[in-house]
């Protein structure tokens, strides 16, 4: 349920609403917008009479029932797009995140060469995994803290903010020391302790959709982060498992349009994991932006054939560079830019 306050309602009127919620063991989450202040009611059991009770309060315009199980991430609570600020880069509300870089940080030369190349081509953030979730325990699992240090060096050289994955709650503090955006991977979308720890960090979080997660489950995972007081969330559609075997995953662009309707949070697309094939990345990148996504995250490697992970879905520097002018044209057509 949300309580919409009258324009010009006073602090003490808002406080009276919050106090009544506390009496019911509920919490009120304030969103102060330009036109109105909204109190989102969160808690396990909302008494059926509460709406009537609150509608009589001074300063209350109306109460609205929210039927979805997620609250704070919903457009009903906050009608306007959330813009997540990452350093000088804005994401959402027409501002695109163009994140590029290798699947894994492999060496100083590799990450720096790619950082320079994607920066030159027009990317505004650098990706690279230092802690890699791998299906096989025998695959390359990342350089760990040394990888984070290399990312920080690449940022110092290029100015690009860093997006990198954190896999456990215990590593949030370490990764937050180096990163600008904490990536929570598909396999960890329902690691609720990790979501809460990332929420408490206050850092921007890139939340990937789980391999078999419904849109509702994905938004509920985002709710875990925002409920910790951290609204700096960028959702990322990265393909889901279906019966189709021609591609690694099935990139669900429906989800972009659905999420934009239901939530105020920005949503970007990962066409690399979404397709699993480098030659499908350019068309799906363009389709993602055309479908209303607030950006893309693309795997780029100086020599994909020799990549330690996900080489088959990585663009080389030249292919990434050639994609950018087309991406600018599509962005312009749908009224967004970076
Ligand atoms: C990645 O970004 O390299 C990655 C492991 O992604 P996902 O969690 O979507 O599989
Ligand atoms: Mn990858």
XYZ file of C-alpha atoms in Angstrom, residues 201-338:
138
model
C 27.269 -0.687 0.988
C 25.257 2.111 -0.652
C 27.243 1.527 -3.873
C 25.627 1.328 -7.305
C 24.677 -2.303 -7.956
C 24.297 -4.026 -11.329
C 21.798 -6.814 -10.700
C 21.712 -9.481 -13.375
C 18.630 -11.570 -13.961
C 18.953 -15.193 -12.869
C 19.182 -17.924 -15.487
C 15.657 -19.109 -14.759
C 14.231 -16.168 -12.855
C 10.871 -14.648 -13.605
C 10.660 -10.872 -13.898
C 8.808 -10.799 -10.582
C 11.571 -12.752 -8.826
C 14.170 -10.436 -10.335
C 12.351 -7.325 -9.100
C 11.953 -8.909 -5.665
C 15.725 -9.387 -5.569
C 16.129 -5.690 -6.369
C 13.668 -5.012 -3.534
C 16.156 -6.632 -1.094
C 18.760 -4.038 -2.106
C 16.480 -1.017 -2.071
C 14.971 -2.077 1.269
C 18.451 -1.514 2.753
C 18.138 2.136 1.743
C 20.117 1.798 -1.497
C 18.165 2.866 -4.591
C 21.257 2.823 -6.851
C 20.302 -0.283 -8.780
C 20.798 -1.025 -12.465
C 18.968 -4.146 -13.617
C 20.546 -6.274 -16.346
C 18.770 -8.681 -18.679
C 21.341 -11.303 -19.731
C 19.296 -14.047 -21.326
C 17.371 -16.919 -19.814
C 17.374 -20.683 -20.289
C 14.835 -21.962 -22.780
C 14.465 -25.033 -25.010
C 16.454 -23.234 -27.720
C 19.979 -24.593 -28.259
C 21.116 -22.437 -31.190
C 22.218 -19.733 -28.753
C 23.738 -19.933 -25.254
C 20.672 -18.235 -23.764
C 17.539 -16.585 -25.094
C 17.810 -12.825 -24.755
C 14.467 -11.706 -23.363
C 13.907 -8.206 -24.685
C 10.273 -8.467 -23.593
C 11.671 -8.169 -20.096
C 13.145 -4.755 -20.854
C 9.779 -3.340 -21.852
C 7.998 -5.080 -18.974
C 10.479 -3.832 -16.381
C 10.366 -0.274 -17.754
C 6.624 -0.336 -17.242
C 6.637 -1.844 -13.756
C 9.720 -0.285 -12.222
C 11.459 3.080 -12.101
C 14.892 1.426 -12.083
C 17.142 1.552 -15.144
C 17.535 -1.728 -17.041
C 20.415 -2.583 -19.338
C 21.074 -5.589 -21.592
C 23.985 -8.025 -21.864
C 23.934 -9.302 -25.461
C 27.181 -11.255 -24.916
C 25.797 -13.734 -22.366
C 22.358 -13.339 -23.937
C 23.518 -14.901 -27.216
C 26.859 -16.581 -26.486
C 28.102 -15.783 -30.000
C 30.184 -12.753 -30.910
C 28.567 -12.263 -34.336
C 25.116 -12.006 -32.730
C 26.237 -9.292 -30.328
C 25.995 -6.305 -32.729
C 22.399 -6.924 -33.893
C 21.158 -7.656 -30.358
C 22.948 -4.580 -29.005
C 21.036 -2.417 -31.448
C 17.789 -4.232 -30.694
C 18.334 -3.721 -26.964
C 18.640 0.042 -27.294
C 15.721 0.142 -29.714
C 13.599 -1.752 -27.160
C 14.177 0.977 -24.573
C 17.106 -0.402 -22.581
C 19.147 2.118 -20.610
C 22.410 0.675 -21.873
C 24.381 -2.437 -22.684
C 27.240 -4.412 -21.169
C 29.411 -6.015 -23.840
C 32.365 -8.389 -23.576
C 35.384 -7.128 -25.511
C 38.819 -8.779 -25.641
C 42.021 -7.870 -27.512
C 42.333 -11.448 -28.798
C 39.093 -13.397 -28.221
C 40.571 -16.682 -29.472
C 42.966 -16.637 -26.540
C 40.521 -15.422 -23.871
C 40.517 -17.355 -20.589
C 36.713 -17.108 -20.434
C 33.875 -16.378 -22.837
C 36.105 -15.772 -25.893
C 33.441 -17.062 -28.247
C 31.033 -14.297 -27.278
C 33.585 -11.484 -27.046
C 34.023 -8.789 -29.670
C 37.539 -7.831 -30.676
C 38.486 -4.162 -30.506
C 37.739 -3.533 -34.162
C 34.270 -5.065 -34.068
C 33.406 -3.056 -30.985
C 34.611 0.126 -32.623
C 32.552 -0.569 -35.746
C 29.435 -1.107 -33.674
C 29.516 2.270 -31.933
C 28.368 4.565 -34.801
C 25.369 2.276 -35.413
C 24.576 2.318 -31.723
C 24.683 6.123 -31.720
C 22.223 6.206 -34.621
C 19.746 3.896 -32.855
C 20.126 5.803 -29.580
C 19.389 9.050 -31.360
C 16.303 7.539 -32.991
C 14.830 6.571 -29.616
C 15.808 9.827 -27.935
C 18.583 8.653 -25.635
C 22.293 9.327 -25.602
C 25.570 9.022 -23.748
